[in-house]
Amino acid sequence: MTEARIHGYLVLAMFVLAVVSFIALLRVAAPYGRFLRPGWGPTLPARAGWILMESPAVILFIVVYALGTKAAAEAPMVLLALWQLHYINRTLVYPFRLRGTGNRMPLVIALMALLFNCLNAYINARWISHFGAYPDTWLSDPAFISGAVLFLCGWTINQQSDTILIRLRRPGDTGYRIPEGGLYRWVSCPNYLGEMLAWTGWAIATWSLAGLAFAVFTTANLLPRALANHSWYRQTFPDYPASRRALLPFLL
Ligand code: NDP
């Protein structure tokens, strides 16, 4: 079987994984953060977990990218820069900004995310620097421009919202408060909304099934989590703003 065909099957596998994850996560909230609970095996410090599970999205992505025949072309390099803008922050900056000393996550969650990130790094990096076709003119194509703008808007929303959450705690705090400001005026999980917009932008900017598979997976993963977080907020805080929605302002 050719590598191109294997790549195609792996992209298909990610769509299937998205459907399976969506159904499972609507029933059972992933056991990390506020939904951490016993019964999921050994745990590791949350900070180490984030670095471990996200690192393939930086390292493996760069390695696979560099092996591509079009790695030195301009448009793939711009796509690489967009990807790494997000993942260098997520892997090497975000974990050190987290507050909540002593927070842990199940090893099984970190390992599942690690495997997912290996798959995701391979299918996306291999596509942009090898199987995909991105001439220099791609950078002035409406698909690239609109996708890149959406990616950067989503990334900015995700950053701003994560920062608001992080600042709710003083160093060493572990408690939860009602987040205010930014898009929290309208929704409980603007960080997830930003993440979903960013990867939808990536799917458009790369105009690829690999990118689309990741955008669909991100939504399948984070939509159920946003619903669970939202109902947790409403149950936990009697004064939680009644007009605030879970994920989409005024809608959901
Ligand atoms: P959360 O919003 O659950 O938590 C983010 C951080 O803020 C955690 O340290 C959490 O602490 C803390 N926190 C959350 N709510 C409050 C609050 N009300 N008061 C005080 N502190 C709070 O996000 P996730 O951990 O699920 O995700 C983190 C980032 O990773 C997000 O930007 C998300 O978009 C991204 N992500 C992307 C995925 C994808 O599929 N692409 C999958 C999962 C995450 P604690 O850990 O103690 O709850």
mmCIF file of C-alpha atoms in Angstrom, residues 10 26 71-72 100 164 174 179 189 226 238:
data_model
loop_
_atom_site.group_PDB
_atom_site.id
_atom_site.type_symbol
_atom_site.label_atom_id
_atom_site.label_comp_id
_atom_site.label_asym_id
_atom_site.label_seq_id
_atom_site.Cartn_x
_atom_site.Cartn_y
_atom_site.Cartn_z
ATOM 1 C CA LEU A 10 -5.515 7.786 8.809
ATOM 2 C CA LEU A 26 -21.763 13.390 25.734
ATOM 3 C CA ALA A 71 9.232 21.794 3.014
ATOM 4 C CA ALA A 72 11.226 24.773 1.723
ATOM 5 C CA GLY A 100 -3.440 25.229 40.968
ATOM 6 C CA ILE A 164 -8.888 35.296 32.111
ATOM 7 C CA THR A 174 -7.118 25.506 43.473
ATOM 8 C CA PRO A 179 -15.067 34.163 35.051
ATOM 9 C CA CYS A 189 -16.342 28.409 27.438
ATOM 10 C CA ALA A 226 -18.536 23.020 27.045
ATOM 11 C CA PRO A 238 -26.441 30.014 42.373
#
